Tab-separated table of C-alpha atoms in Angstrom:
chain	number	residue	atom	x	y	z
A	1	UNK	CA	37.280	6.541	-6.416
A	2	UNK	CA	37.993	3.756	-4.760
A	3	UNK	CA	33.771	3.103	-4.164
A	4	UNK	CA	32.605	4.445	-6.525
A	5	UNK	CA	35.209	2.096	-8.881
A	6	UNK	CA	34.514	-1.281	-7.109
A	7	UNK	CA	30.996	-0.938	-6.680
A	8	UNK	CA	31.112	0.365	-10.626
A	9	UNK	CA	32.655	-3.768	-11.145
A	10	UNK	CA	30.629	-4.892	-9.178
A	11	UNK	CA	27.608	-4.254	-11.350
A	12	UNK	CA	29.599	-4.952	-14.424
A	13	UNK	CA	30.000	-8.218	-12.874
A	14	UNK	CA	26.397	-8.780	-11.831
A	15	UNK	CA	25.254	-7.786	-15.464
A	16	UNK	CA	28.042	-10.236	-16.719
A	17	UNK	CA	27.026	-13.181	-14.937
A	18	UNK	CA	23.084	-12.554	-15.944
A	19	UNK	CA	24.500	-12.577	-19.191
A	20	UNK	CA	26.042	-16.015	-19.065
A	21	UNK	CA	23.210	-18.115	-17.244
A	22	UNK	CA	20.712	-16.666	-19.718
A	23	UNK	CA	23.101	-18.235	-22.067
A	24	UNK	CA	23.162	-21.424	-20.538
A	25	UNK	CA	18.528	-21.198	-19.747
A	26	UNK	CA	18.843	-20.580	-23.338
A	27	UNK	CA	21.400	-23.340	-24.224
A	28	UNK	CA	19.096	-25.858	-21.778
A	29	UNK	CA	15.753	-24.919	-23.175
A	30	UNK	CA	16.775	-25.633	-26.940
A	31	UNK	CA	18.611	-28.595	-25.832
A	32	UNK	CA	15.573	-29.938	-24.690
A	33	UNK	CA	12.280	-31.633	-25.670
A	34	UNK	CA	9.440	-28.485	-26.417
A	35	UNK	CA	6.860	-29.892	-24.520
A	36	UNK	CA	3.584	-28.042	-26.845
A	37	UNK	CA	5.404	-29.634	-30.141
A	38	UNK	CA	5.363	-33.190	-28.535
A	39	UNK	CA	1.797	-32.660	-27.284
A	40	UNK	CA	0.594	-31.276	-31.113
A	41	UNK	CA	1.969	-34.144	-33.217
A	42	UNK	CA	0.693	-36.749	-30.088
A	43	UNK	CA	-2.867	-34.772	-30.599
A	44	UNK	CA	-2.379	-35.529	-34.892
A	45	UNK	CA	-1.284	-39.181	-35.022
A	46	UNK	CA	-4.233	-39.600	-31.984
A	47	UNK	CA	-6.676	-37.731	-34.877
A	48	UNK	CA	-5.159	-39.633	-37.896
A	49	UNK	CA	-3.302	-36.954	-38.582
A	50	UNK	CA	0.341	-36.802	-39.723
A	51	UNK	CA	2.679	-35.834	-36.342
A	52	UNK	CA	5.299	-35.208	-38.564
A	53	UNK	CA	3.588	-32.459	-40.288
A	54	UNK	CA	2.034	-31.261	-37.190
A	55	UNK	CA	4.905	-31.060	-35.570
A	56	UNK	CA	6.955	-28.915	-38.088
A	57	UNK	CA	3.794	-26.453	-37.981
A	58	UNK	CA	4.103	-26.537	-34.609
A	59	UNK	CA	7.467	-25.252	-34.510
A	60	UNK	CA	6.519	-22.736	-37.350
A	61	UNK	CA	4.019	-21.167	-35.001
A	62	UNK	CA	6.619	-21.242	-32.471
A	63	UNK	CA	10.214	-20.059	-34.193
A	64	UNK	CA	12.503	-22.926	-33.481
A	65	UNK	CA	12.598	-23.693	-37.176
A	66	UNK	CA	14.551	-20.702	-37.158
A	67	UNK	CA	18.499	-20.321	-37.389
A	68	UNK	CA	20.382	-21.440	-34.129
A	69	UNK	CA	21.616	-17.564	-33.926
A	70	UNK	CA	18.320	-15.847	-34.408
A	71	UNK	CA	17.140	-17.431	-32.045
A	72	UNK	CA	19.443	-16.846	-29.679
A	73	UNK	CA	19.415	-12.934	-30.077
A	74	UNK	CA	15.759	-12.524	-30.556
A	75	UNK	CA	15.983	-14.689	-27.146
A	76	UNK	CA	19.109	-12.809	-24.979
A	77	UNK	CA	16.873	-9.640	-26.927
A	78	UNK	CA	13.412	-10.847	-25.441
A	79	UNK	CA	15.365	-11.411	-21.137
A	80	UNK	CA	16.565	-7.732	-21.405
A	81	UNK	CA	13.021	-6.084	-22.879
A	82	UNK	CA	11.584	-8.222	-20.090
A	83	UNK	CA	9.667	-10.566	-23.187
A	84	UNK	CA	9.921	-12.790	-21.525
A	85	UNK	CA	6.725	-14.741	-24.050
A	86	UNK	CA	3.183	-15.795	-23.146
A	87	UNK	CA	2.144	-18.781	-20.337
A	88	UNK	CA	-0.031	-21.264	-21.757
A	89	UNK	CA	-1.735	-21.819	-17.465
A	90	UNK	CA	-2.781	-19.225	-17.044
A	91	UNK	CA	-3.380	-17.158	-20.237
A	92	UNK	CA	-1.004	-13.861	-19.943
A	93	UNK	CA	2.593	-12.731	-20.235
A	94	UNK	CA	5.050	-14.535	-18.288
A	95	UNK	CA	6.015	-10.803	-17.135
A	96	UNK	CA	2.093	-9.973	-15.521
A	97	UNK	CA	1.874	-13.618	-14.443
A	98	UNK	CA	5.016	-12.484	-12.252
A	99	UNK	CA	3.747	-9.408	-11.173
A	100	UNK	CA	0.901	-10.513	-9.700
A	101	UNK	CA	2.739	-13.629	-7.952
A	102	UNK	CA	5.195	-11.298	-6.656
A	103	UNK	CA	1.974	-8.910	-5.357
A	104	UNK	CA	1.504	-11.862	-3.093
A	105	UNK	CA	5.351	-12.938	-2.044
A	106	UNK	CA	6.076	-9.231	-0.854
A	107	UNK	CA	3.468	-9.209	1.311
A	108	UNK	CA	4.815	-12.254	3.737
A	109	UNK	CA	8.848	-11.686	2.588
A	110	UNK	CA	9.137	-8.064	3.810
A	111	UNK	CA	7.641	-8.392	6.859
A	112	UNK	CA	9.442	-11.785	6.869
A	113	UNK	CA	13.210	-9.800	6.586
A	114	UNK	CA	12.692	-6.862	8.026
A	115	UNK	CA	12.419	-8.991	11.245
A	116	UNK	CA	15.370	-11.323	10.220
A	117	UNK	CA	17.642	-8.505	10.279
A	118	UNK	CA	16.365	-7.121	13.057
A	119	UNK	CA	15.289	-10.316	15.381
A	120	UNK	CA	18.215	-12.336	14.397
A	121	UNK	CA	21.255	-9.282	15.720
A	122	UNK	CA	20.089	-8.741	18.861
A	123	UNK	CA	18.557	-11.836	19.974
A	124	UNK	CA	22.943	-13.096	19.465
A	125	UNK	CA	24.053	-10.591	21.117
A	126	UNK	CA	21.462	-10.701	24.008
A	127	UNK	CA	22.972	-14.457	24.370
A	128	UNK	CA	26.714	-13.915	23.936
A	129	UNK	CA	25.608	-11.458	26.956
A	130	UNK	CA	24.553	-13.829	29.182
A	131	UNK	CA	26.693	-16.243	27.958
A	132	UNK	CA	25.952	-20.025	29.575
A	133	UNK	CA	23.190	-18.639	31.801
A	134	UNK	CA	19.685	-20.132	30.800
A	135	UNK	CA	18.698	-17.144	28.906
A	136	UNK	CA	21.617	-18.154	26.682
A	137	UNK	CA	19.860	-21.587	26.777
A	138	UNK	CA	16.755	-21.178	25.764
A	139	UNK	CA	17.643	-19.444	22.811
A	140	UNK	CA	20.268	-21.523	21.489
A	141	UNK	CA	17.508	-24.260	21.687
A	142	UNK	CA	15.377	-21.872	19.885
A	143	UNK	CA	18.097	-21.361	17.553
A	144	UNK	CA	18.649	-24.563	16.509
A	145	UNK	CA	15.047	-25.401	16.691
A	146	UNK	CA	14.154	-23.417	13.828
A	147	UNK	CA	17.596	-24.479	12.039
A	148	UNK	CA	16.258	-27.905	12.009
A	149	UNK	CA	13.650	-28.414	11.191
A	150	UNK	CA	11.823	-28.390	7.792
A	151	UNK	CA	9.816	-25.047	7.443
A	152	UNK	CA	7.359	-27.224	5.118
A	153	UNK	CA	6.925	-30.343	8.248
A	154	UNK	CA	6.322	-27.255	10.300
A	155	UNK	CA	3.996	-25.198	8.970
A	156	UNK	CA	1.898	-28.088	8.580
A	157	UNK	CA	1.511	-28.941	12.238
A	158	UNK	CA	1.166	-25.001	12.715
A	159	UNK	CA	-1.522	-24.741	10.564
A	160	UNK	CA	-3.257	-27.592	11.961
A	161	UNK	CA	-3.143	-26.254	15.416
A	162	UNK	CA	-4.393	-23.347	15.039
A	163	UNK	CA	-6.087	-23.627	11.606
A	164	UNK	CA	-7.804	-27.269	12.468
A	165	UNK	CA	-7.881	-27.994	16.050
A	166	UNK	CA	-8.092	-24.405	17.334
A	167	UNK	CA	-9.735	-22.303	14.455
A	168	UNK	CA	-8.572	-18.926	14.947
A	169	UNK	CA	-6.134	-18.318	11.313
A	170	UNK	CA	-8.271	-19.114	8.436
A	171	UNK	CA	-6.804	-22.630	6.756
A	172	UNK	CA	-7.151	-21.194	2.605
A	173	UNK	CA	-4.793	-17.850	2.187
A	174	UNK	CA	-7.593	-15.513	0.645
A	175	UNK	CA	-6.725	-13.038	-1.948
A	176	UNK	CA	-10.172	-10.477	-1.469
A	177	UNK	CA	-8.891	-8.642	1.378
A	178	UNK	CA	-7.037	-5.263	1.929
A	179	UNK	CA	-3.597	-5.591	1.901
A	180	UNK	CA	-3.223	-3.439	5.173
A	181	UNK	CA	-6.342	-5.116	7.085
A	182	UNK	CA	-6.250	-7.772	10.040
A	183	UNK	CA	-7.593	-10.416	7.712
A	184	UNK	CA	-4.674	-10.111	5.549
A	185	UNK	CA	-1.876	-10.209	9.558
A	186	UNK	CA	-4.005	-13.128	10.557
A	187	UNK	CA	-3.739	-15.392	7.952
A	188	UNK	CA	0.196	-14.138	6.917
A	189	UNK	CA	1.252	-14.152	10.748
A	190	UNK	CA	1.821	-19.055	10.874
A	191	UNK	CA	4.458	-18.171	7.120
A	192	UNK	CA	5.970	-15.431	8.419
A	193	UNK	CA	6.175	-17.167	11.667
A	194	UNK	CA	7.581	-20.020	10.202
A	195	UNK	CA	10.545	-18.470	8.002
A	196	UNK	CA	11.727	-15.995	10.740
A	197	UNK	CA	12.154	-19.294	12.247
A	198	UNK	CA	14.248	-20.519	10.052
A	199	UNK	CA	15.917	-18.042	9.523
A	200	UNK	CA	17.082	-16.464	12.601
A	201	UNK	CA	18.582	-19.825	14.391
A	202	UNK	CA	21.385	-18.874	11.906
A	203	UNK	CA	21.476	-14.865	12.487
A	204	UNK	CA	21.064	-15.303	15.644
A	205	UNK	CA	24.705	-18.540	15.960
A	206	UNK	CA	26.926	-16.493	14.282
A	207	UNK	CA	25.837	-12.638	15.595
A	208	UNK	CA	26.297	-14.239	19.039
A	209	UNK	CA	29.431	-16.086	18.626
A	210	UNK	CA	31.257	-12.778	16.999
A	211	UNK	CA	29.372	-10.552	19.390
A	212	UNK	CA	31.200	-13.068	22.052
A	213	UNK	CA	34.563	-12.327	20.685
A	214	UNK	CA	33.780	-8.296	21.709
A	215	UNK	CA	32.406	-8.086	24.957
A	216	UNK	CA	35.375	-8.846	26.817
A	217	UNK	CA	37.377	-6.888	24.430
A	218	UNK	CA	39.965	-3.875	25.740
A	219	UNK	CA	37.928	-1.635	23.766
A	220	UNK	CA	34.858	-2.675	25.152
A	221	UNK	CA	36.999	-2.848	28.878
A	222	UNK	CA	37.751	1.210	28.036
A	223	UNK	CA	34.682	1.735	26.617
A	224	UNK	CA	32.775	0.384	29.732
A	225	UNK	CA	35.458	2.855	32.561
A	226	UNK	CA	34.947	6.192	30.557
A	227	UNK	CA	31.084	6.019	31.336
A	228	UNK	CA	29.420	5.350	28.429
A	229	UNK	CA	26.243	3.754	29.074
A	230	UNK	CA	25.681	-0.068	28.030
A	231	UNK	CA	23.245	0.689	25.362
A	232	UNK	CA	25.651	2.665	22.733
A	233	UNK	CA	28.213	0.397	24.017
A	234	UNK	CA	26.089	-2.549	22.235
A	235	UNK	CA	24.616	-0.357	19.245
A	236	UNK	CA	27.950	0.992	18.467
A	237	UNK	CA	30.867	-1.477	19.916
A	238	UNK	CA	29.926	-4.162	19.231
A	239	UNK	CA	27.121	-3.908	16.534
A	240	UNK	CA	29.007	-3.090	13.998
A	241	UNK	CA	31.613	-4.799	13.931
A	242	UNK	CA	29.127	-8.118	14.502
A	243	UNK	CA	27.662	-6.893	11.230
A	244	UNK	CA	30.998	-7.226	9.004
A	245	UNK	CA	30.617	-10.831	8.979
A	246	UNK	CA	27.182	-10.851	9.349
A	247	UNK	CA	26.251	-9.499	6.639
A	248	UNK	CA	26.770	-12.224	4.233
A	249	UNK	CA	24.930	-14.842	6.434
A	250	UNK	CA	21.773	-13.036	6.341
A	251	UNK	CA	22.185	-12.662	2.550
A	252	UNK	CA	22.835	-16.313	1.934
A	253	UNK	CA	20.203	-17.259	4.166
A	254	UNK	CA	17.725	-14.724	2.763
A	255	UNK	CA	18.173	-16.043	-1.416
A	256	UNK	CA	17.530	-19.749	0.567
A	257	UNK	CA	14.757	-19.790	2.119
A	258	UNK	CA	13.211	-16.997	-0.378
A	259	UNK	CA	14.236	-19.376	-4.004
A	260	UNK	CA	13.519	-22.647	-1.815
A	261	UNK	CA	11.568	-22.645	1.533
A	262	UNK	CA	8.977	-20.262	-0.121
A	263	UNK	CA	7.597	-22.407	-2.758
A	264	UNK	CA	6.856	-24.928	-0.186
A	265	UNK	CA	5.381	-22.506	2.139
A	266	UNK	CA	2.801	-20.844	-0.337
A	267	UNK	CA	2.371	-24.458	-1.449
A	268	UNK	CA	1.224	-25.495	2.472
A	269	UNK	CA	-0.495	-22.212	2.776
A	270	UNK	CA	-1.312	-22.113	-0.576
A	271	UNK	CA	-0.374	-18.688	-1.535
A	272	UNK	CA	-0.287	-17.598	-4.729
A	273	UNK	CA	2.816	-16.382	-4.981
A	274	UNK	CA	6.219	-17.127	-6.674
A	275	UNK	CA	6.572	-19.973	-4.987
A	276	UNK	CA	3.292	-21.853	-6.388
A	277	UNK	CA	2.599	-19.984	-9.420
A	278	UNK	CA	6.989	-21.963	-10.297
A	279	UNK	CA	5.311	-25.212	-8.869
A	280	UNK	CA	2.330	-25.258	-10.618
A	281	UNK	CA	3.893	-24.126	-13.755
A	282	UNK	CA	6.137	-26.737	-13.643
A	283	UNK	CA	3.606	-28.910	-12.800
A	284	UNK	CA	0.964	-27.767	-16.763
A	285	UNK	CA	5.255	-27.867	-18.142
A	286	UNK	CA	4.604	-24.575	-18.779
A	287	UNK	CA	7.916	-23.537	-20.229
A	288	UNK	CA	7.770	-19.625	-20.932
A	289	UNK	CA	6.197	-18.924	-16.856
A	290	UNK	CA	8.795	-21.893	-15.175
A	291	UNK	CA	11.652	-19.783	-17.401
A	292	UNK	CA	10.984	-16.696	-16.150
A	293	UNK	CA	10.149	-17.683	-12.916
A	294	UNK	CA	14.118	-19.433	-13.281
A	295	UNK	CA	14.919	-15.634	-14.856
A	296	UNK	CA	13.442	-13.820	-12.375
A	297	UNK	CA	15.206	-16.061	-8.724
A	298	UNK	CA	18.555	-15.431	-11.136
A	299	UNK	CA	17.762	-11.767	-10.724
A	300	UNK	CA	16.906	-11.947	-6.861
A	301	UNK	CA	20.376	-13.389	-6.150
A	302	UNK	CA	22.531	-11.844	-8.141
A	303	UNK	CA	21.177	-8.384	-6.534
A	304	UNK	CA	21.668	-9.515	-3.285
A	305	UNK	CA	25.220	-11.142	-3.914
A	306	UNK	CA	25.884	-7.569	-4.635
A	307	UNK	CA	23.820	-6.706	-1.929
A	308	UNK	CA	26.163	-8.761	0.740
A	309	UNK	CA	28.982	-7.486	-1.295
A	310	UNK	CA	28.902	-3.356	-1.013
A	311	UNK	CA	27.104	-4.069	2.634
A	312	UNK	CA	30.396	-5.786	3.965
A	313	UNK	CA	32.336	-3.145	2.199
A	314	UNK	CA	31.141	-0.152	3.088
A	315	UNK	CA	30.817	-1.645	7.091
A	316	UNK	CA	33.818	-2.691	7.893
A	317	UNK	CA	36.259	0.724	8.018
A	318	UNK	CA	39.280	-1.278	6.748
A	319	UNK	CA	38.832	-2.274	2.928
A	320	UNK	CA	41.050	-0.407	1.080
A	321	UNK	CA	38.916	-0.062	-2.023
A	322	UNK	CA	41.900	1.484	-4.139
A	323	UNK	CA	43.238	-2.730	-3.239
A	324	UNK	CA	39.833	-4.346	-5.087
């Protein structure tokens, strides 16, 4: 019952955290002036009408004249039933706009996530196995380079080199090509490379430091003396304990890059994903779409932290579920 009860409590806590964030978002949205209402009043004043009357009419059309508790209940109900309003800038429901954007974000975020999870720990363990050699220095230098250089700047440099001067990748993202095609792979290789370079640095450094503690451990020497193959030693006796603290680092790094850097990367490469949709919504003052994007990123962060706790608990057999 220990594991099931722990997961149930973590899921319940994730729901509570989401509810708190939704409530705070509603409070900030209510306190902020509505741009559509202000625009209606300004337009009425320019046309010689009554700004106050236009403002009240706009408030009535958007239900802003209702009592606060009714507006709060309607808002929370709409959030959990995925009725997130209408996007004025895209002229479609917010959920539909986000799903269309997610389609393009997933095309580069899925391979980026898979490559980061696979390459980060492996490069770190390989570096630890060749400590202080030229191989270790090359891997460490690559990690520090990816960690230090801004993703948007690196993306611009790569786009100039491979898109403008060498002309081997398209400068403008083409949404008409098939997902599983060579053309799509070519136009996504640079965004994936930029994000993998930025995320693999921290993962590699943590896995190198953690695995270095186990390479010379007594249980590894015992396994080597018994004739266990090096592949089994690194996969079973070194990689698994290394993944326990690394699981928290991977989730935190991927969430940070997904929420922050994906916006910059999509703007640089012209990918119409979630990041660019949020950016365009902010410029257009599309409150409903900005709010929907915020709720979506909040949901991703909450689920990611939940998976992080569950993975951490499953990987470490020393953890007692009954005490948590």
